[in-house]
């Protein structure tokens, strides 16, 4: 089955745009919220939890955005779809599921075991 590179690049561009917008929103939310004085200690706990959750979501979005931008760079230099570890082609089904995947399934499995 041929790899639909045009569709995958479009999916990456859409993902890049969505992640960028999400990060802008998260950064403004994190700046607005802050742990400070409130009327009840439970409110402080809730605020601290919300802030920690937002920071975790932000870190995940930043990491995913980096993977997406790296994949777009591989499109530009002609190496998209090739495993960064072994150089073999990444399976089309894997790229359709995770268009920014930098590793083939075999290399990704080996990395996760270590």
PDB file of C-alpha atoms in Angstrom:
ATOM      1  CA  UNK A   1       0.000   0.000   0.000  1.00  0.00           C
ATOM      2  CA  UNK A   2       1.532   3.336  -1.008  1.00  0.00           C
ATOM      3  CA  UNK A   3       2.074   5.878   1.743  1.00  0.00           C
ATOM      4  CA  UNK A   4      -0.223   8.930   1.308  1.00  0.00           C
ATOM      5  CA  UNK A   5       2.523  11.507   1.958  1.00  0.00           C
ATOM      6  CA  UNK A   6       0.378  14.518   0.990  1.00  0.00           C
ATOM      7  CA  UNK A   7      -2.330  13.511   3.461  1.00  0.00           C
ATOM      8  CA  UNK A   8       0.215  12.843   6.185  1.00  0.00           C
ATOM      9  CA  UNK A   9       1.892  16.211   5.687  1.00  0.00           C
ATOM     10  CA  UNK A  10      -1.502  17.920   5.841  1.00  0.00           C
ATOM     11  CA  UNK A  11      -2.294  16.017   9.059  1.00  0.00           C
ATOM     12  CA  UNK A  12       1.012  17.193  10.528  1.00  0.00           C
ATOM     13  CA  UNK A  13       0.305  20.808   9.597  1.00  0.00           C
ATOM     14  CA  UNK A  14      -3.161  20.602  11.174  1.00  0.00           C
ATOM     15  CA  UNK A  15      -1.666  19.025  14.319  1.00  0.00           C
ATOM     16  CA  UNK A  16       1.020  21.722  14.470  1.00  0.00           C
ATOM     17  CA  UNK A  17      -1.604  24.445  14.289  1.00  0.00           C
ATOM     18  CA  UNK A  18      -3.814  22.804  16.927  1.00  0.00           C
ATOM     19  CA  UNK A  19      -0.913  22.254  19.333  1.00  0.00           C
ATOM     20  CA  UNK A  20       0.320  25.820  18.902  1.00  0.00           C
ATOM     21  CA  UNK A  21      -3.157  27.155  19.678  1.00  0.00           C
ATOM     22  CA  UNK A  22      -3.464  24.815  22.670  1.00  0.00           C
ATOM     23  CA  UNK A  23      -0.134  26.022  24.056  1.00  0.00           C
ATOM     24  CA  UNK A  24      -1.138  29.668  23.710  1.00  0.00           C
ATOM     25  CA  UNK A  25      -4.377  28.931  25.566  1.00  0.00           C
ATOM     26  CA  UNK A  26      -2.607  26.925  28.273  1.00  0.00           C
ATOM     27  CA  UNK A  27       0.012  29.595  28.831  1.00  0.00           C
ATOM     28  CA  UNK A  28      -2.629  32.271  29.333  1.00  0.00           C
ATOM     29  CA  UNK A  29      -4.619  29.972  31.662  1.00  0.00           C
ATOM     30  CA  UNK A  30      -1.541  29.130  33.730  1.00  0.00           C
ATOM     31  CA  UNK A  31      -0.635  32.820  34.075  1.00  0.00           C
ATOM     32  CA  UNK A  32      -4.179  33.738  35.158  1.00  0.00           C
ATOM     33  CA  UNK A  33      -4.430  30.964  37.705  1.00  0.00           C
ATOM     34  CA  UNK A  34      -2.159  30.980  40.653  1.00  0.00           C
ATOM     35  CA  UNK A  35      -2.040  29.598  44.091  1.00  0.00           C
ATOM     36  CA  UNK A  36      -2.733  32.413  46.501  1.00  0.00           C
ATOM     37  CA  UNK A  37      -5.053  33.289  49.290  1.00  0.00           C
ATOM     38  CA  UNK A  38      -8.593  31.997  49.167  1.00  0.00           C
ATOM     39  CA  UNK A  39     -11.419  31.541  51.601  1.00  0.00           C
ATOM     40  CA  UNK A  40     -10.945  27.837  52.163  1.00  0.00           C
ATOM     41  CA  UNK A  41      -7.921  25.480  52.229  1.00  0.00           C
ATOM     42  CA  UNK A  42      -9.730  22.993  49.985  1.00  0.00           C
ATOM     43  CA  UNK A  43      -9.940  25.670  47.307  1.00  0.00           C
ATOM     44  CA  UNK A  44      -6.157  26.014  47.484  1.00  0.00           C
ATOM     45  CA  UNK A  45      -5.777  22.263  46.980  1.00  0.00           C
ATOM     46  CA  UNK A  46      -8.076  22.341  43.974  1.00  0.00           C
ATOM     47  CA  UNK A  47      -6.201  25.306  42.508  1.00  0.00           C
ATOM     48  CA  UNK A  48      -2.841  23.589  43.035  1.00  0.00           C
ATOM     49  CA  UNK A  49      -4.133  20.404  41.394  1.00  0.00           C
ATOM     50  CA  UNK A  50      -5.523  22.337  38.413  1.00  0.00           C
ATOM     51  CA  UNK A  51      -2.261  24.178  37.982  1.00  0.00           C
ATOM     52  CA  UNK A  52      -0.221  20.966  38.121  1.00  0.00           C
ATOM     53  CA  UNK A  53      -2.552  19.323  35.597  1.00  0.00           C
ATOM     54  CA  UNK A  54      -2.295  22.302  33.236  1.00  0.00           C
ATOM     55  CA  UNK A  55       1.498  22.234  33.465  1.00  0.00           C
ATOM     56  CA  UNK A  56       1.553  18.496  32.681  1.00  0.00           C
ATOM     57  CA  UNK A  57      -0.707  19.049  29.662  1.00  0.00           C
ATOM     58  CA  UNK A  58       1.534  21.906  28.544  1.00  0.00           C
ATOM     59  CA  UNK A  59       4.686  19.764  28.750  1.00  0.00           C
ATOM     60  CA  UNK A  60       2.996  16.986  26.759  1.00  0.00           C
ATOM     61  CA  UNK A  61       1.806  19.450  24.102  1.00  0.00           C
ATOM     62  CA  UNK A  62       5.306  20.944  23.833  1.00  0.00           C
ATOM     63  CA  UNK A  63       6.873  17.501  23.400  1.00  0.00           C
ATOM     64  CA  UNK A  64       4.324  16.493  20.763  1.00  0.00           C
ATOM     65  CA  UNK A  65       4.768  19.808  18.928  1.00  0.00           C
ATOM     66  CA  UNK A  66       8.530  19.150  18.814  1.00  0.00           C
ATOM     67  CA  UNK A  67       7.903  15.710  17.289  1.00  0.00           C
ATOM     68  CA  UNK A  68       5.523  17.231  14.715  1.00  0.00           C
ATOM     69  CA  UNK A  69       8.009  19.964  13.788  1.00  0.00           C
ATOM     70  CA  UNK A  70      10.792  17.383  13.486  1.00  0.00           C
ATOM     71  CA  UNK A  71       8.579  15.290  11.169  1.00  0.00           C
ATOM     72  CA  UNK A  72       7.863  18.347   9.015  1.00  0.00           C
ATOM     73  CA  UNK A  73      11.614  19.009   8.826  1.00  0.00           C
ATOM     74  CA  UNK A  74      12.113  15.413   7.644  1.00  0.00           C
ATOM     75  CA  UNK A  75       9.578  16.121   4.873  1.00  0.00           C
ATOM     76  CA  UNK A  76      11.712  19.086   3.815  1.00  0.00           C
ATOM     77  CA  UNK A  77      14.962  17.127   3.767  1.00  0.00           C
ATOM     78  CA  UNK A  78      13.465  14.020   2.131  1.00  0.00           C
ATOM     79  CA  UNK A  79      13.808  11.600   5.034  1.00  0.00           C
ATOM     80  CA  UNK A  80      10.183  11.508   6.211  1.00  0.00           C
ATOM     81  CA  UNK A  81       8.946   7.956   6.655  1.00  0.00           C
ATOM     82  CA  UNK A  82      12.388   6.543   7.407  1.00  0.00           C
ATOM     83  CA  UNK A  83      13.242   5.290  10.883  1.00  0.00           C
ATOM     84  CA  UNK A  84      15.750   7.578  12.600  1.00  0.00           C
ATOM     85  CA  UNK A  85      17.374   4.568  14.241  1.00  0.00           C
ATOM     86  CA  UNK A  86      17.681   1.868  11.568  1.00  0.00           C
ATOM     87  CA  UNK A  87      16.878   3.814   8.383  1.00  0.00           C
ATOM     88  CA  UNK A  88      14.181   1.380   7.251  1.00  0.00           C
ATOM     89  CA  UNK A  89      10.800   2.597   6.001  1.00  0.00           C
ATOM     90  CA  UNK A  90       8.211   3.121   8.714  1.00  0.00           C
ATOM     91  CA  UNK A  91       5.054   1.119   8.009  1.00  0.00           C
ATOM     92  CA  UNK A  92       2.277   3.150   6.359  1.00  0.00           C
ATOM     93  CA  UNK A  93      -0.266   2.082   8.993  1.00  0.00           C
ATOM     94  CA  UNK A  94       2.032   3.386  11.753  1.00  0.00           C
ATOM     95  CA  UNK A  95       2.464   6.718   9.984  1.00  0.00           C
ATOM     96  CA  UNK A  96      -1.276   7.015   9.455  1.00  0.00           C
ATOM     97  CA  UNK A  97      -1.844   6.380  13.166  1.00  0.00           C
ATOM     98  CA  UNK A  98       1.058   8.574  14.344  1.00  0.00           C
ATOM     99  CA  UNK A  99       2.213  10.801  11.463  1.00  0.00           C
ATOM    100  CA  UNK A 100       5.070  12.224  13.556  1.00  0.00           C
ATOM    101  CA  UNK A 101       6.473   8.790  14.498  1.00  0.00           C
ATOM    102  CA  UNK A 102      10.275   9.007  14.234  1.00  0.00           C
ATOM    103  CA  UNK A 103      10.911   5.269  14.649  1.00  0.00           C
ATOM    104  CA  UNK A 104       9.675   2.076  13.056  1.00  0.00           C
ATOM    105  CA  UNK A 105       7.642  -0.215  15.297  1.00  0.00           C
ATOM    106  CA  UNK A 106      10.581  -2.556  15.907  1.00  0.00           C
ATOM    107  CA  UNK A 107      12.932   0.221  17.032  1.00  0.00           C
ATOM    108  CA  UNK A 108      10.204   1.876  19.116  1.00  0.00           C
ATOM    109  CA  UNK A 109       9.527  -1.455  20.870  1.00  0.00           C
ATOM    110  CA  UNK A 110      13.227  -1.890  21.618  1.00  0.00           C
ATOM    111  CA  UNK A 111      13.433   1.651  23.005  1.00  0.00           C
ATOM    112  CA  UNK A 112      10.428   1.117  25.282  1.00  0.00           C
ATOM    113  CA  UNK A 113      11.925  -2.077  26.717  1.00  0.00           C
ATOM    114  CA  UNK A 114      15.061  -0.269  27.871  1.00  0.00           C
TER     115      UNK A 114
END
